[in-house]
Short mmCIF file of C-alpha atoms in Angstrom, two decimals:
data_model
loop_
_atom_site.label_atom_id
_atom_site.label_comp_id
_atom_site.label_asym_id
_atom_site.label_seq_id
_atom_site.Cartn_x
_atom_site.Cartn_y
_atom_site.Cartn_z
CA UNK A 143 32.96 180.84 -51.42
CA UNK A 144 34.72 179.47 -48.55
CA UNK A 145 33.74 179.85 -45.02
CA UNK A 146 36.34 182.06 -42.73
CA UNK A 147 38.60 179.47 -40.98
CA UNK A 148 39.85 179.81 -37.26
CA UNK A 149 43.75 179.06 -36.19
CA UNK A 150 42.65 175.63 -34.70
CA UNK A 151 40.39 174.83 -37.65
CA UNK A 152 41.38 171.78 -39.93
CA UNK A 153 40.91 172.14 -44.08
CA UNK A 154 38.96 169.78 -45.76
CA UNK A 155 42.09 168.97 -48.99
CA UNK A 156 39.02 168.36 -51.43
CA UNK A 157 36.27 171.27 -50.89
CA UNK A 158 39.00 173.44 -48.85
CA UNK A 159 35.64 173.91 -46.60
CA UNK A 160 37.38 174.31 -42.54
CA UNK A 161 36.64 170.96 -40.61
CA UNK A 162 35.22 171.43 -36.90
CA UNK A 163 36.77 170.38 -34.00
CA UNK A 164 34.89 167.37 -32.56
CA UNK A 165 36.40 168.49 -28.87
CA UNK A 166 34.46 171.54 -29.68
CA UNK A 167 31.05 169.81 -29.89
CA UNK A 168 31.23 167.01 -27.42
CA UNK A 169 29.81 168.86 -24.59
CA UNK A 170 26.72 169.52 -25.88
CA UNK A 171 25.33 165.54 -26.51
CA UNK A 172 26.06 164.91 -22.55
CA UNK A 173 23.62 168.55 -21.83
CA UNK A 174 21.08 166.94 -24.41
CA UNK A 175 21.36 163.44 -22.51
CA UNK A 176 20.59 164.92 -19.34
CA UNK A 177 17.71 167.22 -20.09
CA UNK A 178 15.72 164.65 -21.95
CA UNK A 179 16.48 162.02 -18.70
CA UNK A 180 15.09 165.05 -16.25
CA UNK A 181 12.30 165.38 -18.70
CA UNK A 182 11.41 161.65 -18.17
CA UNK A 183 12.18 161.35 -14.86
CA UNK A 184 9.89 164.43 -14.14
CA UNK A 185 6.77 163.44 -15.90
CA UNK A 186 7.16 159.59 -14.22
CA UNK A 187 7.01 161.55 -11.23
CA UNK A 188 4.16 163.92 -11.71
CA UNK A 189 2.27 160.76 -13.52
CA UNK A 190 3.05 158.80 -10.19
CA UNK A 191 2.07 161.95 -8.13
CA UNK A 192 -1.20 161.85 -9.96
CA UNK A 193 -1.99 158.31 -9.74
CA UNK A 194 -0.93 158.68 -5.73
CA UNK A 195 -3.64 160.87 -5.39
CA UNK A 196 -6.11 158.93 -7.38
CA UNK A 197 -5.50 156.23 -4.83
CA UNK A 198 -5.65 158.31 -2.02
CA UNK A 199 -9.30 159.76 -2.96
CA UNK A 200 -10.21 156.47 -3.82
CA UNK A 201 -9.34 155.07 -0.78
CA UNK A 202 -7.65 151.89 -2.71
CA UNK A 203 -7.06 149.05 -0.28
CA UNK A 204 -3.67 147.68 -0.66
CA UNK A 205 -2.79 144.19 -0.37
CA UNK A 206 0.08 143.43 1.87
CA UNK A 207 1.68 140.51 4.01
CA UNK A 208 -0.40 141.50 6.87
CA UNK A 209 -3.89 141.86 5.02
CA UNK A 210 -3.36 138.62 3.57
CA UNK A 211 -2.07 136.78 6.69
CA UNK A 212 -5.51 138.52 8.61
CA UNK A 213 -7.86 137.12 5.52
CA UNK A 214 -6.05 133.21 5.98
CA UNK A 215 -7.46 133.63 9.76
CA UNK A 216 -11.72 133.98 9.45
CA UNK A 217 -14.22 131.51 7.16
CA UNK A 218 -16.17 134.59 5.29
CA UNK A 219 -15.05 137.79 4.28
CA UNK A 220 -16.77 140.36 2.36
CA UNK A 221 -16.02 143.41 0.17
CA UNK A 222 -14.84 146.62 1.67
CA UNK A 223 -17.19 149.79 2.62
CA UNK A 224 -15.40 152.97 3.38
CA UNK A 225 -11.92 150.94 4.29
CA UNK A 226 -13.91 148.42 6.14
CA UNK A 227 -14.15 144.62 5.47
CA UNK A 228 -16.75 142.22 7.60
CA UNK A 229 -15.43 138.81 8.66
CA UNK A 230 -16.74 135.78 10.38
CA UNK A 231 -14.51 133.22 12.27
CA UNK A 232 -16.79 130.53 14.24
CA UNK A 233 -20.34 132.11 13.65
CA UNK A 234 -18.81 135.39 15.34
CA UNK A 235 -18.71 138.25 12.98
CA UNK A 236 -15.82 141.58 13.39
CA UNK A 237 -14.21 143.61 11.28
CA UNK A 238 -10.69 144.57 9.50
CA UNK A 239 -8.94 147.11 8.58
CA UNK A 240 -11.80 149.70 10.07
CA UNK A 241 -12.07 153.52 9.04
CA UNK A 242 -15.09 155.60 9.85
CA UNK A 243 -17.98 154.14 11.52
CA UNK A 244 -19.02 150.40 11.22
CA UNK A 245 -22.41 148.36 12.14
CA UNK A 246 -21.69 145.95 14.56
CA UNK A 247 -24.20 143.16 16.26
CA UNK A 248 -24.45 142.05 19.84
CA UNK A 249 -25.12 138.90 21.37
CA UNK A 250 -28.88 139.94 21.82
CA UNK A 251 -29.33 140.29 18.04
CA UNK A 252 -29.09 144.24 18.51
CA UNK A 253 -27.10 146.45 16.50
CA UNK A 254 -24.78 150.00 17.24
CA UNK A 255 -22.00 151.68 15.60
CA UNK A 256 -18.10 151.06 16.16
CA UNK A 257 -15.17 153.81 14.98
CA UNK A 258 -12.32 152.85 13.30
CA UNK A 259 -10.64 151.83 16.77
CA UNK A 260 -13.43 149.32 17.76
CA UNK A 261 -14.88 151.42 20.46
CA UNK A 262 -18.25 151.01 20.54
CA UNK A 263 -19.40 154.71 19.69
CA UNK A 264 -23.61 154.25 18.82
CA UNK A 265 -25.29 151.79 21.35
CA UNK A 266 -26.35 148.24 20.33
CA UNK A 267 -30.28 149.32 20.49
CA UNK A 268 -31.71 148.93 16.79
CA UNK A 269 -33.40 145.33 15.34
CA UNK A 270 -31.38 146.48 12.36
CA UNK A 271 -28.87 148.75 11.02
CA UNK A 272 -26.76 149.77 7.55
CA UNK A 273 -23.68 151.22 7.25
CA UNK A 274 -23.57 154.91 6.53
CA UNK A 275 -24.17 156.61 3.80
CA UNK A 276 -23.63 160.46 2.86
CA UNK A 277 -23.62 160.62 6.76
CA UNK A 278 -26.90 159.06 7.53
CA UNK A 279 -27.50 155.12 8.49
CA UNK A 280 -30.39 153.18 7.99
CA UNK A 281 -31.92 151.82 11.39
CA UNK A 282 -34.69 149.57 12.39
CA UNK A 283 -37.11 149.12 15.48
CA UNK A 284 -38.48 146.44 16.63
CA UNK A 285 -42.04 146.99 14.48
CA UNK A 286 -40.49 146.64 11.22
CA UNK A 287 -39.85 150.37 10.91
CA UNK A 288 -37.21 151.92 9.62
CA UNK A 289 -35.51 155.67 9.49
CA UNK A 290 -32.22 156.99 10.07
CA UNK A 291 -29.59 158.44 12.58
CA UNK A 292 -26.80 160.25 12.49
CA UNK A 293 -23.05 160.21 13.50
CA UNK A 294 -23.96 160.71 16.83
CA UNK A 295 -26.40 158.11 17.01
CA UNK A 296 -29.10 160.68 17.00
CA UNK A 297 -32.34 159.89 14.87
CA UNK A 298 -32.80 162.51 12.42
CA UNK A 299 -35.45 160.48 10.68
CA UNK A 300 -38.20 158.84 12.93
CA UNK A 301 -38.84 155.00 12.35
CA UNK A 302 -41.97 155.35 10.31
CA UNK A 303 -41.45 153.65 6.93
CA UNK A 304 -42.13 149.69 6.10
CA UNK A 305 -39.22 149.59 3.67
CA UNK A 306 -36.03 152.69 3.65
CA UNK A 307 -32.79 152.28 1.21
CA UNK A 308 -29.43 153.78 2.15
CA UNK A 309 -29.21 157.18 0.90
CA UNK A 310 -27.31 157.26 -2.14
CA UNK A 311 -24.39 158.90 -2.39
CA UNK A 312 -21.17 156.82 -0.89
CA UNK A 313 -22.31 153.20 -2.39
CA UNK A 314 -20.93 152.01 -5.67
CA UNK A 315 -23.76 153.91 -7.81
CA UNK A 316 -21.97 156.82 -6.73
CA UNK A 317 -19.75 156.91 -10.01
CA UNK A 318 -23.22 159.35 -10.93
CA UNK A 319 -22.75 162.86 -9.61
CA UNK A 320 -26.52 163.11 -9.02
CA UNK A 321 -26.78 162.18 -5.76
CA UNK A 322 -26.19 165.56 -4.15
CA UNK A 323 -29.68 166.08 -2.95
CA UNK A 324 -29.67 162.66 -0.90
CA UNK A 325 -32.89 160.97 -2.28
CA UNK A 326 -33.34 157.59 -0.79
CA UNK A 327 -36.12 155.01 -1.80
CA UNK A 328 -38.58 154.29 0.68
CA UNK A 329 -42.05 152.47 0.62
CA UNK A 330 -45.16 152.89 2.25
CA UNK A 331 -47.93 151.02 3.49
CA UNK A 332 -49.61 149.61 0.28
CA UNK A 333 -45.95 148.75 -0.87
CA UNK A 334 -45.91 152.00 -3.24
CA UNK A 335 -42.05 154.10 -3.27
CA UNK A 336 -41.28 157.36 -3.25
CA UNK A 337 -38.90 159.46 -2.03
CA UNK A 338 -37.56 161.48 1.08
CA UNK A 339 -35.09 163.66 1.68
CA UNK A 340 -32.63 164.36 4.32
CA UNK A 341 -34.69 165.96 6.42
CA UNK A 342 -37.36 163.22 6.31
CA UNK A 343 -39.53 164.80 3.74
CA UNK A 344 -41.56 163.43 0.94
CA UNK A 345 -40.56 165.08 -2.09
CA UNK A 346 -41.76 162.34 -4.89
CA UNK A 347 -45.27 160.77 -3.35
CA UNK A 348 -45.08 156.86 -2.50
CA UNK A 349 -47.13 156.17 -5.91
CA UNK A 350 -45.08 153.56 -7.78
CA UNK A 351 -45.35 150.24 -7.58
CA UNK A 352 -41.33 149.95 -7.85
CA UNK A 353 -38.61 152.90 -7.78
CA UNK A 354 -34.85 152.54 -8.21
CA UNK A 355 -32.12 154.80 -7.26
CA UNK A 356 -31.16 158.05 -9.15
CA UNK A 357 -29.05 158.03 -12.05
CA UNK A 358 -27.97 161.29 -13.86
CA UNK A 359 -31.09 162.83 -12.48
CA UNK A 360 -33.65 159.98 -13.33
CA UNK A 361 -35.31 156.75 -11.25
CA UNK A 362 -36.67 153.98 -13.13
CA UNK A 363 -40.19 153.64 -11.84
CA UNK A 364 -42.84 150.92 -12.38
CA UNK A 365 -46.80 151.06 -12.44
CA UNK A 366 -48.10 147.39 -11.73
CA UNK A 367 -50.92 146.74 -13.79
CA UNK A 368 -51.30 143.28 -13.87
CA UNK A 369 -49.99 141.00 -16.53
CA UNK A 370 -49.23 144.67 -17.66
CA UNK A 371 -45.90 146.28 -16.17
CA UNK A 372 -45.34 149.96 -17.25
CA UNK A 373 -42.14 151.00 -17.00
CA UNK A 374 -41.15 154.87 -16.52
CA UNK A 375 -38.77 157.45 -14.94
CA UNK A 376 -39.31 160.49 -12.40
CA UNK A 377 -36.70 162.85 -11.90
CA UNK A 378 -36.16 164.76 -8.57
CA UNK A 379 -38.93 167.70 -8.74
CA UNK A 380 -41.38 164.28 -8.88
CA UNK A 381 -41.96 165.03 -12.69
CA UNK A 382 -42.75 161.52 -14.49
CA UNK A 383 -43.05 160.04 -18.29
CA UNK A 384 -46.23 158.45 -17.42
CA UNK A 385 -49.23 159.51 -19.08
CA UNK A 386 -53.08 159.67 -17.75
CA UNK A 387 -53.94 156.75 -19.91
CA UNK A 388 -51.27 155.18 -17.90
CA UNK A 389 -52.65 156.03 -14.50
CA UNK A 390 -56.49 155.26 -15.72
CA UNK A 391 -55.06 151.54 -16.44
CA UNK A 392 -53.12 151.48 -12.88
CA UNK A 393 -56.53 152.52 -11.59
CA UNK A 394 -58.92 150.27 -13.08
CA UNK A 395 -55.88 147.43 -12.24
CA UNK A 396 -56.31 148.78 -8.58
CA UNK A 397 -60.43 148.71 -8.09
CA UNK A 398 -60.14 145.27 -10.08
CA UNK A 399 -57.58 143.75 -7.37
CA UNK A 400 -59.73 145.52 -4.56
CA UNK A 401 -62.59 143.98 -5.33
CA UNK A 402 -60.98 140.23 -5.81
CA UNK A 403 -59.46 141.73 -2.05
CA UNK A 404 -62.93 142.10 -0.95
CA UNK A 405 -64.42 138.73 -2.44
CA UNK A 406 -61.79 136.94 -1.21
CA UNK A 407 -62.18 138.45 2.39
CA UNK A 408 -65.62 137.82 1.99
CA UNK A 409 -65.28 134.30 1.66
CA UNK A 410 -62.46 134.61 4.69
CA UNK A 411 -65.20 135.05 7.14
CA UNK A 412 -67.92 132.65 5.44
CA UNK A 413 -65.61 129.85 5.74
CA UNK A 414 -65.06 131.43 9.16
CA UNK A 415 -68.54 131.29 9.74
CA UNK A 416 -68.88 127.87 8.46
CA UNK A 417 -66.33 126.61 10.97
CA UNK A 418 -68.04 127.61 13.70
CA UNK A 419 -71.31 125.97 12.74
CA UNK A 420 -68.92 123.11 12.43
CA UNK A 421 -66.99 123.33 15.24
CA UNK A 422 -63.57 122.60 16.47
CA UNK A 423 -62.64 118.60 15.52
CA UNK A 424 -61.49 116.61 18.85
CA UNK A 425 -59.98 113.24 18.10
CA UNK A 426 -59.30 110.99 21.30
CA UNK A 427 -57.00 108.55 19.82
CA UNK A 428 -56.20 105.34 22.18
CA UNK A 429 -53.26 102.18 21.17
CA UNK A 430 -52.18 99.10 22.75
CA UNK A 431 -50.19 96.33 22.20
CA UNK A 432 -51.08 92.64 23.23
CA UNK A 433 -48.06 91.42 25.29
CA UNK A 434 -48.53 87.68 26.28
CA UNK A 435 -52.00 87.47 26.25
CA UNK A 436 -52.58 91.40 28.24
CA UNK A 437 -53.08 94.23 26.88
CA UNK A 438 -49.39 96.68 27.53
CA UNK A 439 -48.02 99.96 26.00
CA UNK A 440 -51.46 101.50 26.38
CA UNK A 441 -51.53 105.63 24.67
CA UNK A 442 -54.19 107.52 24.64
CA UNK A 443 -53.47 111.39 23.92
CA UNK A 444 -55.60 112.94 27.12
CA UNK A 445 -54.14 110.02 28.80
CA UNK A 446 -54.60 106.28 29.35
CA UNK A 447 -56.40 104.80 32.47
CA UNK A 448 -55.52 101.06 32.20
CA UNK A 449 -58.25 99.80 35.24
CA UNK A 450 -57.99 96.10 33.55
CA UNK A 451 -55.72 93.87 31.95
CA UNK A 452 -58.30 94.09 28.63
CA UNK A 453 -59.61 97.89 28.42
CA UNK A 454 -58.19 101.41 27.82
CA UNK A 455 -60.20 103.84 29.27
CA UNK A 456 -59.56 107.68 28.35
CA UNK A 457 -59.88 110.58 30.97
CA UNK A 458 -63.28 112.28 31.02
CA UNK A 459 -63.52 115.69 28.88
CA UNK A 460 -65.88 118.16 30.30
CA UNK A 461 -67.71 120.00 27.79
CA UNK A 462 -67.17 123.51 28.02
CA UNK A 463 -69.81 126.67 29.42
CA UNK A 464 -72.16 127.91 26.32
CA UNK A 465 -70.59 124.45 24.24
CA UNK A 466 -71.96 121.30 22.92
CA UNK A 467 -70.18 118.18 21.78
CA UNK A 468 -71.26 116.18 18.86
CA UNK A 469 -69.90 112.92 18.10
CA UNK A 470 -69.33 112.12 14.56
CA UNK A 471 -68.07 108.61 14.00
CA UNK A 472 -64.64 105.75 15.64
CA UNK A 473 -62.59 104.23 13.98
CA UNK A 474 -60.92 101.10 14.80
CA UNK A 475 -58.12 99.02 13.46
CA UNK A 476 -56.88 95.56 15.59
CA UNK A 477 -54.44 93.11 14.57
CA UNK A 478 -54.91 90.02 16.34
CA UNK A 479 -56.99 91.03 19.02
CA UNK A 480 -61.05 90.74 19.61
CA UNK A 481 -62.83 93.34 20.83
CA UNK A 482 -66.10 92.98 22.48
CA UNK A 483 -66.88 96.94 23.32
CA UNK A 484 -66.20 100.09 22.21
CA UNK A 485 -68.29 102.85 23.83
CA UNK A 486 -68.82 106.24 24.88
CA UNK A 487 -69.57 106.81 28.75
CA UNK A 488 -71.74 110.47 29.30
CA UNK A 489 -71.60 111.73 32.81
CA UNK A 490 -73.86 113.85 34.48
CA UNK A 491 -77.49 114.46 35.45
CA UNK A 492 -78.57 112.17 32.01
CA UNK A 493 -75.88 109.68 32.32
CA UNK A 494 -76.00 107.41 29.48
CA UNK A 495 -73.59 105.02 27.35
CA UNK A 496 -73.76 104.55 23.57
CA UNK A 497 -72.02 101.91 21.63
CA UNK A 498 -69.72 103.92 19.05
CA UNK A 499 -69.48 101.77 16.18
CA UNK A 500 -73.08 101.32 15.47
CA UNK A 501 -74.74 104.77 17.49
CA UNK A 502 -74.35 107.36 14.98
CA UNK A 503 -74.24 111.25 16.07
CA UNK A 504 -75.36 112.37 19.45
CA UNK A 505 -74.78 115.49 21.49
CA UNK A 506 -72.84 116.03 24.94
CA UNK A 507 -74.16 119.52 26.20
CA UNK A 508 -72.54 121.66 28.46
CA UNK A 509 -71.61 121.03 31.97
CA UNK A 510 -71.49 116.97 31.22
CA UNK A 511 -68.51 114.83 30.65
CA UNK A 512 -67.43 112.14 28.67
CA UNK A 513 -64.66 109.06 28.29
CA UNK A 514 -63.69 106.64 25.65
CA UNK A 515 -63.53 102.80 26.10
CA UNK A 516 -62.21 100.10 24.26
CA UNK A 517 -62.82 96.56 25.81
CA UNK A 518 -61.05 93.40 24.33
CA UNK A 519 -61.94 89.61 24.20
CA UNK A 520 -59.58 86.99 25.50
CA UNK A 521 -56.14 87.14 23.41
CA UNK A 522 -54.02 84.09 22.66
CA UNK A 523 -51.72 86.07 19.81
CA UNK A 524 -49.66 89.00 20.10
CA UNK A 525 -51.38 91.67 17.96
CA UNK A 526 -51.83 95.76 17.89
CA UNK A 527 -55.33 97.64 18.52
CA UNK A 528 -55.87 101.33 17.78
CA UNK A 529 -58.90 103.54 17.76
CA UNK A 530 -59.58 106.99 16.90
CA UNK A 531 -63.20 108.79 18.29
CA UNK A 532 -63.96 111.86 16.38
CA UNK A 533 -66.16 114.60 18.14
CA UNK A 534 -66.63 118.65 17.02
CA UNK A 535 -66.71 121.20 19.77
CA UNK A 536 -69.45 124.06 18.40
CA UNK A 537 -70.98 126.85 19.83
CA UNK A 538 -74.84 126.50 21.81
CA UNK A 539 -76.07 128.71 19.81
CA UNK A 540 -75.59 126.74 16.48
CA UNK A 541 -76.83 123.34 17.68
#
């Protein structure tokens, strides 16, 4: 059957089927064209939209002509923080391209907070300081001890803790979601972590010999046993895979190591002991040299009294109140020159003079004083003498 045929309608001479118009139809590609181009042209758009925002949360530094010609002009830079680069020109440290708050260091060594304008906003007052972190920085007195202020500079955490990490949330770990109670690692006293809040409390007990940060709601932990290391995790009600039998060995490790502490303390203050039986080691150490025949370039470390041509007398050494001084042995080593003496002068109510290479040990009590002498022969060479007298300082009571 044939198809009804319109006035304008062309017959096909073979089917007799009516032929369309192609003038009729040529509006309709154009229409097509131009919906699938919007189509395109819209999702680019919302795509870019997306990936706008993306950037925007992100905070994505961009690199342009002005970040790169700021980079060429300091010798170390380092990796952004919350928009915020640290660089170093001539020892002096700033920073670029600033947003939010930024640690900053004096030239007294002491460290505050600047804003994104380089006003100084937190004094220079803390021996150390971090950059914030879920609103809190890191700060350090000048004992060692650290805690944490706020925004304002205030400390909302006093300075009580040997070691204290950034709180978590805000550093590159934060790709995790479970930071949002703010746990930060801090250590106590005996070098055990746990962990504190935001208000400065101890939620997980300082019991580990080694805690890392969260991640998806567990901390790798460590008990130190020795040659033994057993590894763990604790999540954030300060529930833990470690098992008595775990803890039993951390103990037994821990009254093992106190007792080495104690045996090795132990031996601290016998050695201690022993020293002062021994004394305190003085050395009185005298040079010359033999310049034309005469002694010249005398030394003696309490200082040289050159009376004659061929002698180096020290300065006299009083021996100190509730003291005695023992002398052990010389020493003497000449080239080219004879010597004839080498004593020891004692002054006081028993003075007295002993010849110190062949004398042997002899006390100098308290309240006397003593010199050093070295007395040369006639010289016809240049040469070198040098002596060393070796005495102990002890206490009264252990002569």
């Amino acid at each position: 059957m044939r198809s009804q045929t319109k006035p304008n309608d062309k017959i096909c001479p073979k089917c007799g089927n009516p032929i369309k118009s192609e003038s009729g139809n040529n509006w309709k590609k154009p229409i097509l064209f131009l919906v699938v181009l919007l189509f395109v042209l819209g999702g680019t758009y919302g795509i870019w939209q997306f990936m706008g925002s993306i950037s925007e949360r992100r905070g994505d530094i961009e690199i342009t002509a002005e970040l790169s010609e700021a980079v060429h002009r300091y010798d170390v830079v380092s990796n952004f923080h919350e928009g915020l680069s640290a660089v170093c020109k001539n020892q002096k440290w700033s920073y670029i391209n600033s947003e939010g708050l930024a640690c900053v260091r004096n030239e007294d060594y002491k460290w505050g907070f600047i804003d994104k304008k380089g006003e100084l906003v937190i004094p220079c007052k803390y021996d150390y300081a971090d950059d914030f972190s879920e609103g809190l920085a890191c700060v350090g007195n000048e004992d060692d001890k650290f805690g944490f202020i706020d925004k304002k500079g205030e400390l909302v955490i006093p300075c009580k803790y040997d070691y204290a990490d950034d709180f978590s949330e805000g550093l590159a770990r934060v790709r995790n979601d479970d930071f949002s109670e703010g746990l930060a690692r801090v250590g106590n006293e005996d070098d055990k972590y746990g962990f504190i809040d935001k208000k400065g409390e101890l939620v997980i007990p300082c019991k580990y010999d080694y805690a890392d940060d969260f991640s998806e709601g567990l901390a790798v932990t460590l008990l130190n046993c020795g040659d033994d290391k057993i590894l763990g995790f604790v999540d954030k009600k300060g529930n833990d895979t470690f098992t008595e039998s775990d803890f039993a060995q951390l103990a037994k490790h821990e009254k093992q190591r106190q007792e080495e502490a104690k045996r090795a303390e132990e031996e601290r203050l016998r050695q201690e002991e022993e020293n002062r039986r021994k004394g305190k080691e003085i050395i009185i150490s005298m040079s010359a040299d033999v310049c034309f025949g005469k002694l010249c370039n005398y030394y003696c470390n309490i200082g040289e009294v050159p009376n004659r041509w061929d002698q180096i007398i020290s300065k006299k050494l009083r021996v100190s109140e509730g003291k005695v001084v023992v002398f052990k042995y010389a020493e003497v080593n000449r080239e080219g020159i004879g010597v004839d003496w080498v004593r020891i002068f004692v002054h006081g109510s028993n003075s007295r003079v002993y010849e110190a290479l062949s004398c042997g040990e002899f006390p100098i009590m308290e309240g006397e004083s003593f010199n050093t002498l070295i007395h040369t022969i006639s010289m016809h060479n240049d040469g070198h003498i040098e002596a060393k007298f070796h005495f102990r300082e002890i206490d009264k009571d252990f002569y």
